Tab-separated table of C-alpha atoms in Angstrom:
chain	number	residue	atom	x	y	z
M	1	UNK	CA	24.580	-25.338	-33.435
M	2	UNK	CA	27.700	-24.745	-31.130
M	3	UNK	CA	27.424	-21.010	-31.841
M	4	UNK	CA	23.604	-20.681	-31.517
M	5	UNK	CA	23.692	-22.575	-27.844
M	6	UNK	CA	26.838	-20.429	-26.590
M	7	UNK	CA	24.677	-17.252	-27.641
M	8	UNK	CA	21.566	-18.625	-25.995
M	9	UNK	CA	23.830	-18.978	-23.042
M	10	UNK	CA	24.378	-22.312	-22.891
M	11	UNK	CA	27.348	-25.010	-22.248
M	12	UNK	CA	27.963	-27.676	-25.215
M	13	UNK	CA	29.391	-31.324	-25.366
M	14	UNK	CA	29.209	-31.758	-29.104
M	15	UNK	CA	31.046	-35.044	-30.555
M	16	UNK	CA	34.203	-35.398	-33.510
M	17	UNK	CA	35.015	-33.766	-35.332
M	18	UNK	CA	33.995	-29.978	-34.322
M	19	UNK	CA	33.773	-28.100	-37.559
M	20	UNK	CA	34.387	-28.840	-41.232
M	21	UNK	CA	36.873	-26.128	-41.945
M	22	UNK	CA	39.732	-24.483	-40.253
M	23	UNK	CA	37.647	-21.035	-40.395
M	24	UNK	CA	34.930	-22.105	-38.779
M	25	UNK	CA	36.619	-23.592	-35.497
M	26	UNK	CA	37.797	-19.846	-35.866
M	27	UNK	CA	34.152	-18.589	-35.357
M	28	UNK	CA	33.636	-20.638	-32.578
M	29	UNK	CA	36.079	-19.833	-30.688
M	30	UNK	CA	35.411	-16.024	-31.051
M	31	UNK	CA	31.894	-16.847	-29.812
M	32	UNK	CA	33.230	-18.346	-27.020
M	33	UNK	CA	35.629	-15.952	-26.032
M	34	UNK	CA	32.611	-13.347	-26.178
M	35	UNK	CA	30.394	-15.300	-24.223
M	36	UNK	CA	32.787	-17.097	-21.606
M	37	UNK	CA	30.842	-20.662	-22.457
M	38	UNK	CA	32.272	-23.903	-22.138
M	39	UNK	CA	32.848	-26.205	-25.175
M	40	UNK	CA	33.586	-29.935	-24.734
M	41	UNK	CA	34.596	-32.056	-27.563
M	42	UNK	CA	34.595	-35.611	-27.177
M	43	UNK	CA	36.689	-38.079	-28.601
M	44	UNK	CA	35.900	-41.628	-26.341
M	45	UNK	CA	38.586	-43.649	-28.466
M	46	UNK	CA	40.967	-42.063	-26.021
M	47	UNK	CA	39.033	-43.467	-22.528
M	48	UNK	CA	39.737	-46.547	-24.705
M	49	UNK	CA	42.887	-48.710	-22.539
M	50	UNK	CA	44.245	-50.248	-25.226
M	51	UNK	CA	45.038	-46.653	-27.123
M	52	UNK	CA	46.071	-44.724	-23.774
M	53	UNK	CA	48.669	-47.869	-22.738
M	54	UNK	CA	49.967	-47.602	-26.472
M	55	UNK	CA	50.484	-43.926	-26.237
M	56	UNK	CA	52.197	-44.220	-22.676
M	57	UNK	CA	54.281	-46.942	-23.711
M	58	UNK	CA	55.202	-44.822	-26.737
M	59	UNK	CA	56.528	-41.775	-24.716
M	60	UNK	CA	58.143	-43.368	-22.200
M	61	UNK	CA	60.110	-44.939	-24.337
M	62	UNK	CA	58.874	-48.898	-24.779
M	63	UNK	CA	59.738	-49.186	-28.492
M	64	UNK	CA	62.810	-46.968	-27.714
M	65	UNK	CA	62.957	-43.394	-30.385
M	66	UNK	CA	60.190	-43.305	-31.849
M	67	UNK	CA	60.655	-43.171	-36.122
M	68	UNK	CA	57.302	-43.756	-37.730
M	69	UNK	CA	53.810	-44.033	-38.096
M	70	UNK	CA	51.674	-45.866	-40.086
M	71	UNK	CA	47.902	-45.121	-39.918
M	72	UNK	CA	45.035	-47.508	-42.062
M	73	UNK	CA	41.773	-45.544	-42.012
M	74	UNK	CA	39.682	-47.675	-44.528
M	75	UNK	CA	38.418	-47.024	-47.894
M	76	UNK	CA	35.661	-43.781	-48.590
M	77	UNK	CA	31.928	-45.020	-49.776
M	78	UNK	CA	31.096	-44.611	-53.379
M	79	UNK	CA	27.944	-44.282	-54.773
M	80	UNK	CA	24.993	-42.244	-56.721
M	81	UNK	CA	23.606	-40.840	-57.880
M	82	UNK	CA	20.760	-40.553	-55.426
M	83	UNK	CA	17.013	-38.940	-55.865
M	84	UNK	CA	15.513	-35.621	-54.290
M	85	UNK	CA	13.020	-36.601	-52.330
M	86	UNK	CA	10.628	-34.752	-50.105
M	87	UNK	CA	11.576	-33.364	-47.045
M	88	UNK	CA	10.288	-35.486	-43.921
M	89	UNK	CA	7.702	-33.725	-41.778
M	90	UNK	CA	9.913	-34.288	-38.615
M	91	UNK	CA	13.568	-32.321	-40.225
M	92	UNK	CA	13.963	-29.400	-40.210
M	93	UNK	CA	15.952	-29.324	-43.527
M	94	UNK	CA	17.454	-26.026	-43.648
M	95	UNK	CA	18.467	-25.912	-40.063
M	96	UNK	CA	20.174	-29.547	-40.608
M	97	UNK	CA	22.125	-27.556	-43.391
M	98	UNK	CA	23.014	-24.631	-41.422
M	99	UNK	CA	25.702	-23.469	-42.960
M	100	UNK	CA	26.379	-25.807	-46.090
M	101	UNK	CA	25.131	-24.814	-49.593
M	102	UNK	CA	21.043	-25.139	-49.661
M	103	UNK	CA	20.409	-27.791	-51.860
M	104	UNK	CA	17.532	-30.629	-52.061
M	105	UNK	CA	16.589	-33.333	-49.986
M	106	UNK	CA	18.254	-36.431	-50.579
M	107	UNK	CA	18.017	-39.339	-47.793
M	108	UNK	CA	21.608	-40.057	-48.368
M	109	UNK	CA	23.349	-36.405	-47.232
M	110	UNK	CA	21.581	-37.254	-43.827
M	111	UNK	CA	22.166	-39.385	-40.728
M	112	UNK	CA	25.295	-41.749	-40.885
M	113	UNK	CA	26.268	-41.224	-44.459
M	114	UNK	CA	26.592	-37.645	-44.305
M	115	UNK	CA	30.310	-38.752	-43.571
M	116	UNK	CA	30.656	-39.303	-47.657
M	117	UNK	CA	30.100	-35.372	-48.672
M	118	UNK	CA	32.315	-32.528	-48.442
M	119	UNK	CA	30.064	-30.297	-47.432
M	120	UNK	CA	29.373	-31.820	-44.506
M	121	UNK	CA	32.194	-33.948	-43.286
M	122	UNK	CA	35.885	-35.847	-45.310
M	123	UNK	CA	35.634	-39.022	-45.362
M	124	UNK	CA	37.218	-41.284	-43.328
M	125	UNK	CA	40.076	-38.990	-43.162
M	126	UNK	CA	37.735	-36.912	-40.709
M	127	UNK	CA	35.770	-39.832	-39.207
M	128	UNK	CA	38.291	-42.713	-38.686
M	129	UNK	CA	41.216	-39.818	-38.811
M	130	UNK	CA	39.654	-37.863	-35.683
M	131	UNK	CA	40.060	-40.949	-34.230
M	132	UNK	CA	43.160	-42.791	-35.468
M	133	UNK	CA	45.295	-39.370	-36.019
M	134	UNK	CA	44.895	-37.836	-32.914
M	135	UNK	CA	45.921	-41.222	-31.114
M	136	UNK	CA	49.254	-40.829	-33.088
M	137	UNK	CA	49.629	-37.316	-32.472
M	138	UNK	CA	49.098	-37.727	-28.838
M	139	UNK	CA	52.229	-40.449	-28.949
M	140	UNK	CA	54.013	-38.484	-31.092
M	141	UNK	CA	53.959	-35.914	-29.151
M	142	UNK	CA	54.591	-33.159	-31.331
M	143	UNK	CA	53.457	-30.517	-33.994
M	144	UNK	CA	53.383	-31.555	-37.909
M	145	UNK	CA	55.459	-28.878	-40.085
M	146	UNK	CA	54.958	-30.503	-43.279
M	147	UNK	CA	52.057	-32.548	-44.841
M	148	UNK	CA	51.882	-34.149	-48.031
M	149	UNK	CA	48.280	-35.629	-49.941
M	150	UNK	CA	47.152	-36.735	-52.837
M	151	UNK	CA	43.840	-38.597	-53.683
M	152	UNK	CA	41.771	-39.396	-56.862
M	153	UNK	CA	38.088	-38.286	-56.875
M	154	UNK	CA	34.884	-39.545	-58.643
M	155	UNK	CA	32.945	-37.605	-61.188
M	156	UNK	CA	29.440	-38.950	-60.121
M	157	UNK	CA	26.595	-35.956	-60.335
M	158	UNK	CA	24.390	-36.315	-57.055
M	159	UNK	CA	26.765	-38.766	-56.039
M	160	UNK	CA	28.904	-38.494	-52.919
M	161	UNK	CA	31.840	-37.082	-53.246
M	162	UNK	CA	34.814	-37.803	-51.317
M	163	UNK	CA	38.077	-39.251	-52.317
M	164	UNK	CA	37.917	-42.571	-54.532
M	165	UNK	CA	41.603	-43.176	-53.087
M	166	UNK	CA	43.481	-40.835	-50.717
M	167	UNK	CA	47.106	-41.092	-48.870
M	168	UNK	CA	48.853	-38.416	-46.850
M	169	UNK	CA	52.459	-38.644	-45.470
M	170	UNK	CA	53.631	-35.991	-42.168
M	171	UNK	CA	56.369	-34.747	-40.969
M	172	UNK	CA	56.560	-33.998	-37.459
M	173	UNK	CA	58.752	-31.359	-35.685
M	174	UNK	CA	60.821	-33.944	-33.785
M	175	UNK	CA	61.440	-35.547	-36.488
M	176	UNK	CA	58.688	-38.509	-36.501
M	177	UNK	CA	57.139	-39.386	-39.820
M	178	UNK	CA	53.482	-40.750	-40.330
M	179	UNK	CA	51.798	-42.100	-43.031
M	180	UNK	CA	47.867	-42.058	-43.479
M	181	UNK	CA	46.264	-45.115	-46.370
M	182	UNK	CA	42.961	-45.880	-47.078
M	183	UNK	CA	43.664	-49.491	-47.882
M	184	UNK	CA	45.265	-52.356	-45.294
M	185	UNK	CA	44.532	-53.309	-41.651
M	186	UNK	CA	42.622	-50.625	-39.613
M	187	UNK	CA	44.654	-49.336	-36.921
M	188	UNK	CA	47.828	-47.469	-35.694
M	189	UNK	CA	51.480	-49.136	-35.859
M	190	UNK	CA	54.348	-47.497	-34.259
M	191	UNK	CA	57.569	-48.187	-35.127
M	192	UNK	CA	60.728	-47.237	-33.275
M	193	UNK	CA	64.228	-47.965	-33.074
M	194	UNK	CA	63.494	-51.120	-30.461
M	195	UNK	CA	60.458	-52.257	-31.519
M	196	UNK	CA	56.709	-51.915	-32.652
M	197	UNK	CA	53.359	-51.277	-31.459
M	198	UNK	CA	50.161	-52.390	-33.615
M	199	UNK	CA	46.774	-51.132	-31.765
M	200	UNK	CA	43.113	-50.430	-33.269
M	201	UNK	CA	39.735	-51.048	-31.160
M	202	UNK	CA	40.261	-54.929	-30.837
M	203	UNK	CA	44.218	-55.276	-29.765
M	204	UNK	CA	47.312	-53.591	-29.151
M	205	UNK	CA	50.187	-56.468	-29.944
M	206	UNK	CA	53.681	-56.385	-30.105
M	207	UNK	CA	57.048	-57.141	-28.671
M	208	UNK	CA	57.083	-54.442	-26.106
M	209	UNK	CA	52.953	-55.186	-25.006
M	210	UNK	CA	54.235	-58.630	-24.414
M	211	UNK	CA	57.604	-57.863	-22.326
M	212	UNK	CA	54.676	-55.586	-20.165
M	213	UNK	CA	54.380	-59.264	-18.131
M	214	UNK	CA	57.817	-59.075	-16.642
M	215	UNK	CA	57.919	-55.162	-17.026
M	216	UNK	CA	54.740	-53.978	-16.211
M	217	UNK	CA	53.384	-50.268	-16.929
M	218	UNK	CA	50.975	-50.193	-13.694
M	219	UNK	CA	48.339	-47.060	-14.387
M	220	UNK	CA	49.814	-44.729	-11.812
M	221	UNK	CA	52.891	-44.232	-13.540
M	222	UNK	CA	50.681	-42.568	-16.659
M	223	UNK	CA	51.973	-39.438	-17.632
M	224	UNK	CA	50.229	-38.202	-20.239
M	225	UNK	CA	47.533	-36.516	-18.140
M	226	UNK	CA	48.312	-33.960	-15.414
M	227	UNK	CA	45.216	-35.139	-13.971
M	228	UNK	CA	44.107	-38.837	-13.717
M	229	UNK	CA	40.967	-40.062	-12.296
M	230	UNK	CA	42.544	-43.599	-11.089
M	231	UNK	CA	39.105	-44.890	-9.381
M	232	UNK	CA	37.552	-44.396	-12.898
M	233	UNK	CA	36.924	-48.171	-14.223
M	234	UNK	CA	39.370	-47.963	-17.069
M	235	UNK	CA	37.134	-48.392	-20.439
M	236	UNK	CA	38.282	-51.609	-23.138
M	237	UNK	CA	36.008	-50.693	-26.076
């Protein structure tokens, strides 16, 4: 869809994640470097104040060096298998697909729970991860050299199939580790050599959020932006 609206001429604001594979961000960005369109991808967890105060805090040095990471995303669906059924007059089923494998209709590789196939999406590593990791990597503030996964999968024909059970561990360039589970509390905890950070879309909590009485962080002294709209209402969830 990305590449047929930049061709027709068009700008795009298209939500997480932006492609499925690495090779096709690669075709979009050819496209767009042919046809000088502008792409927007938008991620809102970061207009979010609780995850922009726990990545300031983070790089300027509130929970002193930062050491490690530790992401929850949440367990992957299971289920299947599921029935063809007949295409609904109102989809267009083969553009929906674009281009993923042509295979039947089935009510459950549409709408929200296309998140549970591979051919369309991963999981909650890309759903809750597009969120979650790229709050971490914008604290961390660096690029991972080394990643480590490993996951068990089901064996259910027709069924989805993402990862039963998946964990990941990074290494980052400065150093920084980070861990990715599918089982435990939902959220992102930083730990660092004087002190921790725990924030997901409900809190942020923690030593260092509470010392922010007597040492306050006041929104002007942001860095992470080179640009900051400070007359924008700041956005709590």
């Amino acid at each position: 869809m990305v590449v047929d609206a930049s061709l027709a001429g068009k700008d795009v604001y298209v939500e997480k994640p932006l492609t499925v594979t690495v090779h096709e961000g690669q075709v979009v960005y050819k496209v767009l470097e042919k046809t000088g369109r502008v792409v927007q991808v938008g991620s809102w967890q970061r207009s979010d104040r609780r995850f922009r105060l726990a990545a300031e805090m983070v790089r300027q040095g509130r929970i002193g060096k930062l050491l490690l990471v530790e992401v929850v995303l949440g367990k992957n669906a299971t289920g299947g298998s599921f029935p063809e059924r007949p295409v609904p007059g109102h989809l267009n089923w083969e553009l929906w697909l674009g281009q993923a494998p042509l295979v039947p209709y089935v009510e459950e590789r549409c709408h929200y729970t296309f998140r549970w196939w591979y051919e369309y999406a991963g999981g909650q590593m890309t759903d809750w991860g597009a969120h979650h990791l790229d709050i971490a990597q914008w604290a961390i503030g660096a690029l991972p050299v080394e990643v480590h996964g490993e996951a068990t999968f089901p064996n259910i024909p027709g069924g989805y199939n993402v990862a039963v059970d998946f964990r990941a561990r990074y290494r980052y360039e400065n150093g920084v580790e980070m861990t990715v589970e599918d089982e435990g509390r939902n959220g992102i905890l930083f730990i660092g050599t004087e002190g921790r950070i725990f924030v997901n879309r409900g809190a942020i909590t923690g030593l260092p959020v509470d010392a922010l009485k007597d040492q306050p962080l006041p929104r002007e002294k942001f860095i992470l932006y080179d640009f900051d709209n400070l007359a924008r209402p700041e956005r709590a969830g």
